[in-house]
Amino acid sequence: MRANRKKGLNTLRPKAKKEKHKVTASLGFFAGCTVALIFALIMSVRTRKIVEKDGHGQYMETMFPLYSFFGFIVLHMLFYAGNIYFWKKYKINYQFIFGFKAGTELGYREVLLLSFGLSVMALASVHSNLDMDIDPKTNNYKHFTELIPLILVILIFVIMICPFNIIYRSSRYFFLKCSIHTFFALLYKVVLSDFFVADHFTSQVQSFRNIEFYICYYSSSGYKLREHDCNKNTTFNVFTYILAPLPFWWRILQCVRRFFEEKDVIQGWNSLKYFAIVVSFVTRTAYGKNNSNEKSTNPWLRDKLIVPYKSFYYAAIALNVLLRFSWIQIVLDLEVPFLHEQSMIAVIAILEIVHHGVLNFFRLENEHLNNVGKYRAFKSVPLPFNYEDDEDND
């Protein structure tokens, strides 16, 4: 019994990993190169006045989403390295918790080395792209310059699946295994490392959007001229609603599996939470693609108003915000000295009625302006004709 206890404590106790000097030296080199490349990029943009050139807007619409993809990944890796540093500092046995094979886990220096190495490749690609576009001697290689980000993505993918024992193979394969378990969440028992990776994916929604842009941009021939019509492409717009929220769907599936396997009610509520995030994401995306009120002559309001006083609408906006949060009183159980509990319940109910009463006016106003202004009619809004009365008159 004592032997088992000693063995268990030895397993749970975090073990110090021998640090290699070449890792520290390489880390310092790539970190220095990253700082130098960032400084050189800022100076290049300023001295060449790239922002003032005609192609600046086109560059931001095309190349910036391609390169920002690497920035999101590097930033994520930097935070993960910081987590590992503090885990080690406060003796949290993350190796055992995640199920890493002893001695193969990455320390914060190794993660920093990988992140700075990736940043050097990405920043060098940005510099080569700018040089080739601006330098008259290399300006003819536009086809190649547009392919540089894609080449870098392919290189990273090849490194990830490389079967040779280089660039931390065990850690790469561990991440790939967790990713596969996340992709097919219902087929695998959910362990901490799996939903830890899935949680990280949920913070990389923009990266998934960038991947979608990669597919759209390079699947068309427009990349040769640094042009794209992705926003007008029906397939691209549909996949915006599918690919970007995928991490949240994976978390929903993980929570559902844990709910049925572990009978944990909290996991059921978590699945509803992530589903609400998906709904809000889809709604926000749809609003961003179909928003036509941004250039209104009335700030925050539509162009045409029924009531001639704008202050009426602004007051209604403020009132709507206040009334929407009136229910918080019930949750926080706030007490008003001069009101009985039942009186407070009645006041909240009255406020809810007032809230919907105010909204009803604007709901009908909205329907009226949409029907009149856009010459449309809905089945839910009957037309102002009574055919039975006409027949009786005849």
CSV table of C-alpha atoms in Angstrom, one decimal:
chain,number,residue,atom,x,y,z
A,1,MET,CA,0.0,0.0,0.0
A,2,ARG,CA,2.8,2.4,0.9
A,3,ALA,CA,4.6,1.4,-2.3
A,4,ASN,CA,1.6,2.3,-4.3
A,5,ARG,CA,1.1,5.6,-2.5
A,6,LYS,CA,4.8,6.5,-3.1
A,7,LYS,CA,4.5,5.6,-6.7
A,8,GLY,CA,1.3,7.6,-7.0
A,9,LEU,CA,2.9,10.7,-5.4
A,10,ASN,CA,5.9,10.3,-7.7
A,11,THR,CA,3.5,10.3,-10.7
A,12,LEU,CA,1.5,13.3,-9.5
A,13,ARG,CA,4.6,15.4,-8.6
A,14,PRO,CA,5.8,17.5,-11.5
A,15,LYS,CA,9.2,16.5,-12.7
A,16,ALA,CA,11.8,19.1,-13.7
A,17,LYS,CA,12.8,18.8,-17.3
A,18,LYS,CA,16.4,19.4,-18.3
A,19,GLU,CA,16.6,22.5,-20.4
A,20,LYS,CA,18.8,22.5,-23.5
A,21,HIS,CA,21.1,25.4,-24.2
A,22,LYS,CA,20.6,25.2,-27.9
A,23,VAL,CA,16.8,25.8,-27.4
A,24,THR,CA,17.6,28.9,-25.4
A,25,ALA,CA,20.1,30.2,-28.0
A,26,SER,CA,17.7,29.5,-30.9
A,27,LEU,CA,14.9,31.2,-29.0
A,28,GLY,CA,17.0,34.3,-28.5
A,29,PHE,CA,18.0,34.3,-32.2
A,30,PHE,CA,14.4,34.0,-33.5
A,31,ALA,CA,13.1,36.5,-31.0
A,32,GLY,CA,15.7,39.0,-32.1
A,33,CYS,CA,14.9,38.4,-35.7
A,34,THR,CA,11.2,38.9,-35.0
A,35,VAL,CA,11.8,42.3,-33.4
A,36,ALA,CA,14.1,43.3,-36.2
A,37,LEU,CA,11.6,42.3,-38.9
A,38,ILE,CA,8.7,44.1,-37.2
A,39,PHE,CA,10.9,47.2,-36.9
A,40,ALA,CA,12.0,46.9,-40.5
A,41,LEU,CA,8.4,46.4,-41.7
A,42,ILE,CA,7.2,49.6,-39.8
A,43,MET,CA,10.1,51.6,-41.3
A,44,SER,CA,9.4,50.2,-44.8
A,45,VAL,CA,5.8,51.1,-44.7
A,46,ARG,CA,6.6,54.7,-43.4
A,47,THR,CA,9.5,55.5,-45.7
A,48,ARG,CA,7.9,54.2,-48.8
A,49,LYS,CA,4.5,55.7,-47.8
A,50,ILE,CA,2.7,52.5,-48.7
A,51,VAL,CA,-0.4,53.6,-46.9
A,52,GLU,CA,-0.8,56.6,-49.2
A,53,LYS,CA,-0.5,54.5,-52.4
A,54,ASP,CA,-3.5,53.5,-54.5
A,55,GLY,CA,-3.0,49.8,-53.9
A,56,HIS,CA,-3.2,50.1,-50.1
A,57,GLY,CA,-6.9,49.3,-49.9
A,58,GLN,CA,-6.6,46.4,-52.3
A,59,TYR,CA,-3.7,45.0,-50.2
A,60,MET,CA,-5.7,45.2,-47.0
A,61,GLU,CA,-8.6,43.5,-48.6
A,62,THR,CA,-6.6,40.6,-49.9
A,63,MET,CA,-3.1,40.1,-48.4
A,64,PHE,CA,-3.9,41.3,-44.9
A,65,PRO,CA,-6.4,38.5,-44.2
A,66,LEU,CA,-3.9,36.0,-45.5
A,67,TYR,CA,-1.0,37.1,-43.3
A,68,SER,CA,-3.1,38.0,-40.2
A,69,PHE,CA,-3.9,34.3,-40.0
A,70,PHE,CA,-0.3,33.6,-38.8
A,71,GLY,CA,-0.5,36.5,-36.4
A,72,PHE,CA,-3.5,35.0,-34.6
A,73,ILE,CA,-1.7,31.6,-34.3
A,74,VAL,CA,1.5,33.2,-33.0
A,75,LEU,CA,-0.4,35.2,-30.4
A,76,HIS,CA,-2.2,32.1,-29.2
A,77,MET,CA,1.1,30.2,-28.9
A,78,LEU,CA,2.7,33.1,-26.9
A,79,PHE,CA,-0.2,32.9,-24.4
A,80,TYR,CA,0.2,29.2,-24.2
A,81,ALA,CA,3.9,29.6,-23.4
A,82,GLY,CA,3.0,32.0,-20.7
A,83,ASN,CA,0.5,29.5,-19.2
A,84,ILE,CA,3.2,26.8,-19.1
A,85,TYR,CA,5.6,29.2,-17.4
A,86,PHE,CA,3.2,29.9,-14.6
A,87,TRP,CA,2.1,26.3,-14.4
A,88,LYS,CA,5.7,25.3,-13.7
A,89,LYS,CA,6.3,28.2,-11.4
A,90,TYR,CA,3.4,27.3,-9.2
A,91,LYS,CA,4.1,23.5,-9.5
A,92,ILE,CA,0.9,22.6,-11.4
A,93,ASN,CA,1.5,19.2,-13.0
A,94,TYR,CA,0.2,20.0,-16.4
A,95,GLN,CA,2.1,17.0,-17.9
A,96,PHE,CA,0.1,14.5,-15.9
A,97,ILE,CA,-3.2,16.4,-16.3
A,98,PHE,CA,-3.0,16.5,-20.1
A,99,GLY,CA,-1.6,13.0,-20.3
A,100,PHE,CA,1.7,13.8,-22.0
A,101,LYS,CA,4.2,11.1,-22.2
A,102,ALA,CA,6.9,11.7,-19.6
A,103,GLY,CA,9.8,13.8,-21.0
A,104,THR,CA,8.1,14.6,-24.3
A,105,GLU,CA,6.0,17.6,-23.2
A,106,LEU,CA,7.0,21.0,-24.4
A,107,GLY,CA,8.3,23.6,-22.0
A,108,TYR,CA,7.6,27.3,-22.4
A,109,ARG,CA,10.9,27.8,-24.1
A,110,GLU,CA,10.1,25.3,-26.8
A,111,VAL,CA,6.7,26.8,-27.4
A,112,LEU,CA,8.3,30.3,-27.6
A,113,LEU,CA,10.8,28.9,-30.0
A,114,LEU,CA,8.1,27.6,-32.3
A,115,SER,CA,6.0,30.8,-32.1
A,116,PHE,CA,9.0,33.1,-32.9
A,117,GLY,CA,10.1,30.7,-35.6
A,118,LEU,CA,6.7,30.9,-37.2
A,119,SER,CA,6.6,34.7,-36.8
A,120,VAL,CA,10.0,35.0,-38.6
A,121,MET,CA,8.7,33.0,-41.5
A,122,ALA,CA,5.5,35.0,-41.7
A,123,LEU,CA,7.2,38.4,-41.4
A,124,ALA,CA,9.9,37.4,-43.9
A,125,SER,CA,7.1,36.5,-46.3
A,126,VAL,CA,5.4,39.9,-45.8
A,127,HIS,CA,8.7,41.6,-46.6
A,128,SER,CA,9.4,39.5,-49.7
A,129,ASN,CA,5.9,40.3,-50.9
A,130,LEU,CA,6.3,44.0,-50.4
A,131,ASP,CA,9.7,44.1,-52.0
A,132,MET,CA,8.5,42.1,-55.0
A,133,ASP,CA,5.5,44.4,-55.5
A,134,ILE,CA,7.3,47.7,-55.0
A,135,ASP,CA,10.7,47.0,-56.6
A,136,PRO,CA,10.3,47.6,-60.4
A,137,LYS,CA,12.8,44.7,-61.1
A,138,THR,CA,10.7,42.1,-59.3
A,139,ASN,CA,7.3,43.5,-59.9
A,140,ASN,CA,6.7,41.1,-62.8
A,141,TYR,CA,6.5,38.1,-60.4
A,142,LYS,CA,3.0,38.9,-59.2
A,143,HIS,CA,1.8,35.3,-59.6
A,144,PHE,CA,4.5,34.1,-57.3
A,145,THR,CA,4.1,36.8,-54.7
A,146,GLU,CA,0.4,36.0,-54.3
A,147,LEU,CA,1.3,32.4,-53.7
A,148,ILE,CA,3.8,33.0,-50.8
A,149,PRO,CA,1.1,32.9,-48.0
A,150,LEU,CA,-0.3,29.7,-49.5
A,151,ILE,CA,3.1,28.1,-49.7
A,152,LEU,CA,3.7,29.0,-46.0
A,153,VAL,CA,0.4,27.4,-45.0
A,154,ILE,CA,1.2,24.2,-46.9
A,155,LEU,CA,4.7,24.1,-45.3
A,156,ILE,CA,3.1,24.3,-41.8
A,157,PHE,CA,0.7,21.6,-42.7
A,158,VAL,CA,3.5,19.3,-44.0
A,159,ILE,CA,5.5,19.9,-40.8
A,160,MET,CA,2.4,19.0,-38.7
A,161,ILE,CA,2.0,15.6,-40.4
A,162,CYS,CA,5.6,14.9,-41.0
A,163,PRO,CA,6.3,11.3,-39.8
A,164,PHE,CA,10.0,11.9,-39.1
A,165,ASN,CA,11.2,12.5,-35.6
A,166,ILE,CA,11.9,16.2,-36.0
A,167,ILE,CA,10.4,19.4,-34.7
A,168,TYR,CA,8.8,17.8,-31.6
A,169,ARG,CA,7.0,14.9,-33.4
A,170,SER,CA,5.3,13.5,-30.2
A,171,SER,CA,3.8,16.9,-29.4
A,172,ARG,CA,2.7,17.5,-33.0
A,173,TYR,CA,1.0,14.1,-33.0
A,174,PHE,CA,-0.6,14.7,-29.6
A,175,PHE,CA,-2.2,17.9,-30.9
A,176,LEU,CA,-3.4,16.2,-34.1
A,177,LYS,CA,-4.9,13.4,-32.0
A,178,CYS,CA,-6.8,15.9,-29.8
A,179,SER,CA,-7.9,17.8,-32.9
A,180,ILE,CA,-9.3,14.6,-34.5
A,181,HIS,CA,-11.1,13.8,-31.3
A,182,THR,CA,-12.5,17.3,-31.4
A,183,PHE,CA,-13.6,17.0,-35.0
A,184,PHE,CA,-15.4,13.8,-34.3
A,185,ALA,CA,-16.5,14.6,-30.8
A,186,LEU,CA,-19.4,12.1,-30.6
A,187,LEU,CA,-17.2,9.2,-31.5
A,188,TYR,CA,-14.6,9.6,-28.7
A,189,LYS,CA,-14.8,9.8,-24.9
A,190,VAL,CA,-14.2,13.5,-24.0
A,191,VAL,CA,-11.1,13.9,-21.8
A,192,LEU,CA,-9.6,17.2,-20.5
A,193,SER,CA,-7.0,17.5,-23.3
A,194,ASP,CA,-9.7,17.2,-26.0
A,195,PHE,CA,-12.0,19.9,-24.7
A,196,PHE,CA,-9.0,22.1,-23.8
A,197,VAL,CA,-8.0,22.1,-27.4
A,198,ALA,CA,-11.7,22.6,-28.5
A,199,ASP,CA,-11.8,25.6,-26.1
A,200,HIS,CA,-8.8,27.1,-27.8
A,201,PHE,CA,-10.4,26.6,-31.2
A,202,THR,CA,-13.4,28.7,-30.1
A,203,SER,CA,-11.1,31.7,-29.6
A,204,GLN,CA,-9.8,31.3,-33.2
A,205,VAL,CA,-13.0,32.0,-35.1
A,206,GLN,CA,-11.3,34.6,-37.2
A,207,SER,CA,-8.6,32.1,-38.1
A,208,PHE,CA,-11.3,29.8,-39.5
A,209,ARG,CA,-12.7,32.7,-41.5
A,210,ASN,CA,-9.2,33.3,-42.9
A,211,ILE,CA,-9.0,29.7,-43.9
A,212,GLU,CA,-12.3,30.1,-45.7
A,213,PHE,CA,-10.8,33.1,-47.4
A,214,TYR,CA,-7.7,31.1,-48.4
A,215,ILE,CA,-9.9,28.5,-50.1
A,216,CYS,CA,-12.0,31.1,-51.9
A,217,TYR,CA,-9.1,33.4,-52.9
A,218,TYR,CA,-6.8,30.6,-54.3
A,219,SER,CA,-9.6,28.5,-55.9
A,220,SER,CA,-10.3,31.4,-58.3
A,221,SER,CA,-7.9,32.9,-60.9
A,222,GLY,CA,-8.4,36.3,-59.4
A,223,TYR,CA,-5.4,35.9,-57.1
A,224,LYS,CA,-3.1,36.5,-60.1
A,225,LEU,CA,-4.4,40.1,-60.3
A,226,ARG,CA,-4.9,40.5,-56.5
A,227,GLU,CA,-8.6,40.6,-57.0
A,228,HIS,CA,-11.4,38.6,-55.5
A,229,ASP,CA,-15.2,38.5,-55.4
A,230,CYS,CA,-15.6,36.3,-52.4
A,231,ASN,CA,-18.1,38.6,-50.8
A,232,LYS,CA,-20.3,38.2,-53.9
A,233,ASN,CA,-19.8,34.5,-54.1
A,234,THR,CA,-22.9,32.6,-52.9
A,235,THR,CA,-20.9,29.5,-51.9
A,236,PHE,CA,-18.4,31.6,-49.9
A,237,ASN,CA,-21.3,33.4,-48.1
A,238,VAL,CA,-23.0,30.1,-47.2
A,239,PHE,CA,-19.8,28.6,-45.8
A,240,THR,CA,-19.3,31.7,-43.7
A,241,TYR,CA,-22.2,30.5,-41.6
A,242,ILE,CA,-20.8,26.9,-41.5
A,243,LEU,CA,-17.0,27.0,-41.2
A,244,ALA,CA,-16.4,29.9,-38.8
A,245,PRO,CA,-18.7,28.7,-36.0
A,246,LEU,CA,-17.5,25.1,-36.3
A,247,PRO,CA,-15.5,25.2,-33.0
A,248,PHE,CA,-18.6,26.1,-31.1
A,249,TRP,CA,-20.5,23.1,-32.7
A,250,TRP,CA,-17.6,20.9,-31.6
A,251,ARG,CA,-17.9,22.1,-28.0
A,252,ILE,CA,-21.7,21.5,-28.2
A,253,LEU,CA,-21.1,17.9,-29.3
A,254,GLN,CA,-18.5,17.4,-26.5
A,255,CYS,CA,-20.9,18.8,-23.9
A,256,VAL,CA,-23.8,16.6,-25.2
A,257,ARG,CA,-21.6,13.5,-25.0
A,258,ARG,CA,-20.5,14.3,-21.5
A,259,PHE,CA,-24.1,15.0,-20.5
A,260,PHE,CA,-25.2,11.5,-21.5
A,261,GLU,CA,-22.1,9.7,-20.4
A,262,GLU,CA,-21.4,11.4,-17.1
A,263,LYS,CA,-25.1,12.5,-16.3
A,264,ASP,CA,-23.7,15.9,-15.6
A,265,VAL,CA,-26.4,18.6,-15.9
A,266,ILE,CA,-23.8,21.3,-16.1
A,267,GLN,CA,-22.7,19.9,-19.4
A,268,GLY,CA,-26.3,20.2,-20.7
A,269,TRP,CA,-26.4,23.9,-19.8
A,270,ASN,CA,-22.9,24.4,-21.4
A,271,SER,CA,-24.2,22.9,-24.6
A,272,LEU,CA,-27.1,25.5,-24.6
A,273,LYS,CA,-24.6,28.2,-23.8
A,274,TYR,CA,-22.5,27.3,-26.9
A,275,PHE,CA,-25.6,27.0,-29.0
A,276,ALA,CA,-26.6,30.5,-28.0
A,277,ILE,CA,-23.1,31.7,-29.1
A,278,VAL,CA,-23.7,30.0,-32.5
A,279,VAL,CA,-27.0,31.8,-32.9
A,280,SER,CA,-25.5,35.1,-31.9
A,281,PHE,CA,-22.6,34.6,-34.4
A,282,VAL,CA,-24.9,33.7,-37.3
A,283,THR,CA,-27.2,36.7,-36.5
A,284,ARG,CA,-24.2,39.1,-36.2
A,285,THR,CA,-22.8,37.7,-39.5
A,286,ALA,CA,-26.1,38.1,-41.3
A,287,TYR,CA,-26.4,41.7,-40.0
A,288,GLY,CA,-22.9,42.5,-41.2
A,289,LYS,CA,-23.6,41.2,-44.7
A,290,ASN,CA,-27.1,42.8,-45.0
A,291,ASN,CA,-26.8,45.9,-43.0
A,292,SER,CA,-28.1,48.8,-45.1
A,293,ASN,CA,-28.7,51.4,-42.4
A,294,GLU,CA,-25.2,52.4,-41.7
A,295,LYS,CA,-25.4,55.5,-43.9
A,296,SER,CA,-28.6,56.8,-42.5
A,297,THR,CA,-29.1,60.6,-42.3
A,298,ASN,CA,-30.3,60.1,-38.8
A,299,PRO,CA,-27.6,58.6,-36.5
A,300,TRP,CA,-28.5,55.1,-35.2
A,301,LEU,CA,-32.0,55.5,-36.8
A,302,ARG,CA,-33.5,54.8,-40.2
A,303,ASP,CA,-33.8,57.4,-42.9
A,304,LYS,CA,-37.5,57.6,-42.8
A,305,LEU,CA,-39.3,58.3,-39.5
A,306,ILE,CA,-43.0,58.4,-38.7
A,307,VAL,CA,-42.7,60.5,-35.6
A,308,PRO,CA,-41.3,63.9,-36.5
A,309,TYR,CA,-39.3,64.2,-33.3
A,310,LYS,CA,-36.0,62.3,-33.2
A,311,SER,CA,-35.7,62.7,-29.4
A,312,PHE,CA,-38.8,60.3,-29.2
A,313,TYR,CA,-36.7,57.5,-30.8
A,314,TYR,CA,-33.6,58.2,-28.7
A,315,ALA,CA,-35.7,58.2,-25.5
A,316,ALA,CA,-37.2,54.9,-26.6
A,317,ILE,CA,-33.7,53.4,-27.2
A,318,ALA,CA,-32.7,54.3,-23.6
A,319,LEU,CA,-35.9,53.1,-22.2
A,320,ASN,CA,-35.6,49.8,-24.0
A,321,VAL,CA,-32.1,49.2,-22.6
A,322,LEU,CA,-33.3,49.9,-19.0
A,323,LEU,CA,-36.5,47.7,-19.4
A,324,ARG,CA,-34.6,44.8,-20.9
A,325,PHE,CA,-32.5,44.6,-17.7
A,326,SER,CA,-35.3,45.0,-15.3
A,327,TRP,CA,-35.3,41.2,-14.8
A,328,ILE,CA,-31.9,41.4,-13.1
A,329,GLN,CA,-33.7,42.5,-9.9
A,330,ILE,CA,-35.3,39.1,-9.6
A,331,VAL,CA,-31.9,37.3,-10.0
A,332,LEU,CA,-30.0,39.6,-7.6
A,333,ASP,CA,-33.0,39.7,-5.2
A,334,LEU,CA,-32.6,43.4,-4.6
A,335,GLU,CA,-34.8,44.8,-1.8
A,336,VAL,CA,-36.5,48.2,-1.9
A,337,PRO,CA,-37.3,49.4,1.6
A,338,PHE,CA,-40.7,51.0,0.8
A,339,LEU,CA,-41.9,48.1,-1.4
A,340,HIS,CA,-43.2,44.7,-0.4
A,341,GLU,CA,-41.9,41.6,-2.2
A,342,GLN,CA,-45.2,41.1,-4.0
A,343,SER,CA,-45.3,44.8,-4.9
A,344,MET,CA,-41.8,44.5,-6.5
A,345,ILE,CA,-43.0,41.5,-8.5
A,346,ALA,CA,-45.9,43.5,-9.7
A,347,VAL,CA,-43.7,46.4,-10.7
A,348,ILE,CA,-41.4,44.1,-12.7
A,349,ALA,CA,-44.5,42.7,-14.5
A,350,ILE,CA,-45.7,46.2,-15.3
A,351,LEU,CA,-42.3,47.2,-16.6
A,352,GLU,CA,-42.3,44.1,-18.9
A,353,ILE,CA,-45.7,45.0,-20.2
A,354,VAL,CA,-44.5,48.6,-20.8
A,355,HIS,CA,-41.5,47.2,-22.5
A,356,HIS,CA,-43.5,45.2,-25.0
A,357,GLY,CA,-46.0,48.0,-25.4
A,358,VAL,CA,-43.3,50.4,-26.5
A,359,LEU,CA,-41.8,47.7,-28.8
A,360,ASN,CA,-45.1,47.0,-30.4
A,361,PHE,CA,-45.4,50.6,-31.7
A,362,PHE,CA,-42.0,50.4,-33.4
A,363,ARG,CA,-42.6,46.9,-34.7
A,364,LEU,CA,-45.7,48.1,-36.6
A,365,GLU,CA,-43.8,51.2,-37.7
A,366,ASN,CA,-41.1,49.0,-39.1
A,367,GLU,CA,-43.6,46.8,-41.0
A,368,HIS,CA,-45.4,49.9,-42.4
A,369,LEU,CA,-42.2,51.6,-43.6
A,370,ASN,CA,-40.8,48.3,-45.1
A,371,ASN,CA,-44.1,47.6,-46.9
A,372,VAL,CA,-44.6,51.1,-48.2
A,373,GLY,CA,-40.9,51.8,-49.0
A,374,LYS,CA,-40.2,48.4,-50.6
A,375,TYR,CA,-43.6,47.7,-52.2
A,376,ARG,CA,-43.9,44.3,-50.5
A,377,ALA,CA,-46.5,42.3,-48.6
A,378,PHE,CA,-46.3,39.3,-46.3
A,379,LYS,CA,-48.7,36.5,-45.7
A,380,SER,CA,-48.5,37.4,-42.0
A,381,VAL,CA,-49.8,40.9,-42.9
A,382,PRO,CA,-53.1,40.7,-44.8
A,383,LEU,CA,-53.8,42.9,-47.8
A,384,PRO,CA,-56.4,45.7,-47.3
A,385,PHE,CA,-59.0,44.0,-49.4
A,386,ASN,CA,-62.1,42.2,-48.4
A,387,TYR,CA,-63.3,40.1,-51.2
A,388,GLU,CA,-66.4,38.7,-49.4
A,389,ASP,CA,-67.8,42.2,-48.9
A,390,ASP,CA,-67.3,42.9,-52.6
A,391,GLU,CA,-69.2,39.8,-53.6
A,392,ASP,CA,-72.0,40.7,-51.2
A,393,ASN,CA,-72.3,44.2,-52.7
A,394,ASP,CA,-72.5,42.7,-56.2
